[in-house]
Amino acid sequence: MAEPEFHEPTTEVRYKVVPDEQLPAGRATLVVDGPGFVEARIRRGHASELLCEQLICVSRHIFSNGLWAYHWAEDANATDARGIRTPAKVRFEIHPADAFPKDVLCLFREQPGEFVWFVHEQHLSKEACGEFNEYLKSSLQAGFWIQRWDEGEGEGEAGP
């Protein structure tokens, strides 16, 4: 069996607030991906532009330091080059405004097997949060994301 194709560390993750016509009816988000990029489109009113900017900034750091790799795999049991399975827990969580330092809208906590985005309650809707979590769950099960925590800078803990 051929090794999966990894896109590292050039994967770019973008978050964009978009007009209604760029999303399917009834959806708050749409994740579009291709070799080397993932774009999360969010319906206007479901996320702030400032949150998107901060998510992009943190994501850029994570990918440029090799903490995660994105690849295409048809095998639901995909592993990275060392045979390690994808993490079981990756999610967004909405937290109260007082859980964040001034001017910070997102923080993350990462440890082996888990990555959690903590997001300011006034900057992401519950619908968008739920849809992102659906995407993350299905893409992890499909083997698209590989956590490479022990190969990057090390622990990335910065959360409420």
mmCIF file of N, CA and C in Angstrom, residues 92-140:
data_model
loop_
_atom_site.group_PDB
_atom_site.id
_atom_site.type_symbol
_atom_site.label_atom_id
_atom_site.label_comp_id
_atom_site.label_asym_id
_atom_site.label_seq_id
_atom_site.Cartn_x
_atom_site.Cartn_y
_atom_site.Cartn_z
ATOM 1 N N PHE A 92 -14.143 22.505 18.667
ATOM 2 C CA PHE A 92 -14.311 23.902 19.053
ATOM 3 C C PHE A 92 -15.221 23.920 20.273
ATOM 4 N N GLU A 93 -14.945 24.818 21.206
ATOM 5 C CA GLU A 93 -15.814 25.044 22.362
ATOM 6 C C GLU A 93 -16.009 26.547 22.513
ATOM 7 N N ILE A 94 -17.239 26.939 22.804
ATOM 8 C CA ILE A 94 -17.542 28.350 23.048
ATOM 9 C C ILE A 94 -17.459 28.594 24.552
ATOM 10 N N HIS A 95 -16.739 29.668 24.937
ATOM 11 C CA HIS A 95 -16.554 29.992 26.354
ATOM 12 C C HIS A 95 -16.946 31.441 26.620
ATOM 13 N N PRO A 96 -17.272 31.740 27.871
ATOM 14 C CA PRO A 96 -17.672 33.106 28.236
ATOM 15 C C PRO A 96 -16.545 34.121 27.997
ATOM 16 N N ALA A 97 -16.956 35.343 27.749
ATOM 17 C CA ALA A 97 -16.010 36.419 27.458
ATOM 18 C C ALA A 97 -14.952 36.583 28.542
ATOM 19 N N ASP A 98 -15.327 36.382 29.801
ATOM 20 C CA ASP A 98 -14.364 36.602 30.887
ATOM 21 C C ASP A 98 -13.299 35.502 30.992
ATOM 22 N N ALA A 99 -13.371 34.489 30.155
ATOM 23 C CA ALA A 99 -12.352 33.433 30.137
ATOM 24 C C ALA A 99 -11.145 33.823 29.281
ATOM 25 N N PHE A 100 -11.229 34.986 28.607
ATOM 26 C CA PHE A 100 -10.197 35.390 27.656
ATOM 27 C C PHE A 100 -9.512 36.678 28.092
ATOM 28 N N PRO A 101 -8.213 36.769 27.827
ATOM 29 C CA PRO A 101 -7.532 38.053 28.035
ATOM 30 C C PRO A 101 -8.105 39.109 27.077
ATOM 31 N N LYS A 102 -7.881 40.350 27.395
ATOM 32 C CA LYS A 102 -8.363 41.451 26.558
ATOM 33 C C LYS A 102 -7.871 41.286 25.114
ATOM 34 N N ASP A 103 -8.756 41.474 24.169
ATOM 35 C CA ASP A 103 -8.478 41.433 22.734
ATOM 36 C C ASP A 103 -8.138 40.041 22.195
ATOM 37 N N VAL A 104 -8.296 39.003 22.998
ATOM 38 C CA VAL A 104 -8.059 37.631 22.538
ATOM 39 C C VAL A 104 -9.411 36.950 22.372
ATOM 40 N N LEU A 105 -9.638 36.395 21.191
ATOM 41 C CA LEU A 105 -10.929 35.776 20.888
ATOM 42 C C LEU A 105 -10.861 34.265 20.773
ATOM 43 N N CYS A 106 -9.643 33.719 20.674
ATOM 44 C CA CYS A 106 -9.501 32.270 20.608
ATOM 45 C C CYS A 106 -8.197 31.842 21.258
ATOM 46 N N LEU A 107 -8.258 30.727 21.910
ATOM 47 C CA LEU A 107 -7.093 30.095 22.520
ATOM 48 C C LEU A 107 -7.192 28.618 22.189
ATOM 49 N N PHE A 108 -6.115 27.890 22.402
ATOM 50 C CA PHE A 108 -6.193 26.456 22.162
ATOM 51 C C PHE A 108 -5.491 25.686 23.262
ATOM 52 N N ARG A 109 -5.883 24.421 23.375
ATOM 53 C CA ARG A 109 -5.194 23.487 24.259
ATOM 54 C C ARG A 109 -4.878 22.265 23.420
ATOM 55 N N GLU A 110 -3.622 21.882 23.439
ATOM 56 C CA GLU A 110 -3.205 20.706 22.691
ATOM 57 C C GLU A 110 -2.403 19.797 23.596
ATOM 58 N N GLN A 111 -2.688 18.538 23.486
ATOM 59 C CA GLN A 111 -1.925 17.497 24.151
ATOM 60 C C GLN A 111 -2.013 16.262 23.264
ATOM 61 N N PRO A 112 -1.205 15.254 23.505
ATOM 62 C CA PRO A 112 -1.284 14.081 22.622
ATOM 63 C C PRO A 112 -2.714 13.546 22.551
ATOM 64 N N GLY A 113 -3.223 13.425 21.338
ATOM 65 C CA GLY A 113 -4.560 12.887 21.134
ATOM 66 C C GLY A 113 -5.700 13.861 21.295
ATOM 67 N N GLU A 114 -5.404 15.145 21.526
ATOM 68 C CA GLU A 114 -6.496 16.100 21.701
ATOM 69 C C GLU A 114 -6.055 17.508 21.303
ATOM 70 N N PHE A 115 -6.965 18.213 20.629
ATOM 71 C CA PHE A 115 -6.766 19.615 20.299
ATOM 72 C C PHE A 115 -8.118 20.290 20.458
ATOM 73 N N VAL A 116 -8.168 21.357 21.250
ATOM 74 C CA VAL A 116 -9.427 22.066 21.503
ATOM 75 C C VAL A 116 -9.229 23.548 21.227
ATOM 76 N N TRP A 117 -10.115 24.103 20.391
ATOM 77 C CA TRP A 117 -10.184 25.550 20.187
ATOM 78 C C TRP A 117 -11.178 26.097 21.206
ATOM 79 N N PHE A 118 -10.765 27.075 22.011
ATOM 80 C CA PHE A 118 -11.669 27.791 22.903
ATOM 81 C C PHE A 118 -11.973 29.115 22.217
ATOM 82 N N VAL A 119 -13.260 29.405 22.024
ATOM 83 C CA VAL A 119 -13.655 30.581 21.254
ATOM 84 C C VAL A 119 -14.581 31.466 22.091
ATOM 85 N N HIS A 120 -14.345 32.761 22.008
ATOM 86 C CA HIS A 120 -15.121 33.794 22.703
ATOM 87 C C HIS A 120 -16.587 33.703 22.275
ATOM 88 N N GLU A 121 -17.475 33.660 23.253
ATOM 89 C CA GLU A 121 -18.901 33.455 23.005
ATOM 90 C C GLU A 121 -19.553 34.485 22.084
ATOM 91 N N GLN A 122 -19.019 35.680 22.034
ATOM 92 C CA GLN A 122 -19.636 36.722 21.223
ATOM 93 C C GLN A 122 -19.114 36.737 19.781
ATOM 94 N N HIS A 123 -18.247 35.784 19.435
ATOM 95 C CA HIS A 123 -17.616 35.831 18.116
ATOM 96 C C HIS A 123 -17.823 34.583 17.261
ATOM 97 N N LEU A 124 -18.538 33.579 17.777
ATOM 98 C CA LEU A 124 -18.859 32.379 17.005
ATOM 99 C C LEU A 124 -20.202 31.863 17.466
ATOM 100 N N SER A 125 -21.086 31.589 16.507
ATOM 101 C CA SER A 125 -22.412 31.091 16.859
ATOM 102 C C SER A 125 -22.359 29.615 17.240
ATOM 103 N N LYS A 126 -23.360 29.181 17.991
ATOM 104 C CA LYS A 126 -23.464 27.761 18.355
ATOM 105 C C LYS A 126 -23.611 26.897 17.106
ATOM 106 N N GLU A 127 -24.337 27.397 16.108
ATOM 107 C CA GLU A 127 -24.528 26.640 14.863
ATOM 108 C C GLU A 127 -23.190 26.423 14.153
ATOM 109 N N ALA A 128 -22.409 27.490 14.012
ATOM 110 C CA ALA A 128 -21.110 27.365 13.351
ATOM 111 C C ALA A 128 -20.190 26.445 14.141
ATOM 112 N N CYS A 129 -20.192 26.563 15.461
ATOM 113 C CA CYS A 129 -19.372 25.704 16.304
ATOM 114 C C CYS A 129 -19.742 24.232 16.078
ATOM 115 N N GLY A 130 -21.030 23.941 16.084
ATOM 116 C CA GLY A 130 -21.488 22.567 15.873
ATOM 117 C C GLY A 130 -21.104 22.031 14.506
ATOM 118 N N GLU A 131 -21.219 22.864 13.481
ATOM 119 C CA GLU A 131 -20.861 22.425 12.129
ATOM 120 C C GLU A 131 -19.355 22.200 11.994
ATOM 121 N N PHE A 132 -18.545 23.059 12.605
ATOM 122 C CA PHE A 132 -17.097 22.826 12.602
ATOM 123 C C PHE A 132 -16.777 21.500 13.286
ATOM 124 N N ASN A 133 -17.446 21.212 14.386
ATOM 125 C CA ASN A 133 -17.192 19.964 15.094
ATOM 126 C C ASN A 133 -17.611 18.750 14.267
ATOM 127 N N GLU A 134 -18.688 18.865 13.514
ATOM 128 C CA GLU A 134 -19.086 17.786 12.598
ATOM 129 C C GLU A 134 -17.989 17.554 11.558
ATOM 130 N N TYR A 135 -17.491 18.638 10.960
ATOM 131 C CA TYR A 135 -16.426 18.522 9.966
ATOM 132 C C TYR A 135 -15.187 17.862 10.572
ATOM 133 N N LEU A 136 -14.771 18.331 11.738
ATOM 134 C CA LEU A 136 -13.576 17.792 12.375
ATOM 135 C C LEU A 136 -13.730 16.305 12.666
ATOM 136 N N LYS A 137 -14.872 15.924 13.177
ATOM 137 C CA LYS A 137 -15.098 14.510 13.493
ATOM 138 C C LYS A 137 -15.001 13.640 12.237
ATOM 139 N N SER A 138 -15.669 14.056 11.174
ATOM 140 C CA SER A 138 -15.654 13.238 9.952
ATOM 141 C C SER A 138 -14.293 13.247 9.267
ATOM 142 N N SER A 139 -13.599 14.388 9.273
ATOM 143 C CA SER A 139 -12.295 14.438 8.606
ATOM 144 C C SER A 139 -11.242 13.663 9.391
ATOM 145 N N LEU A 140 -11.352 13.636 10.705
ATOM 146 C CA LEU A 140 -10.421 12.837 11.511
ATOM 147 C C LEU A 140 -10.672 11.347 11.293
#
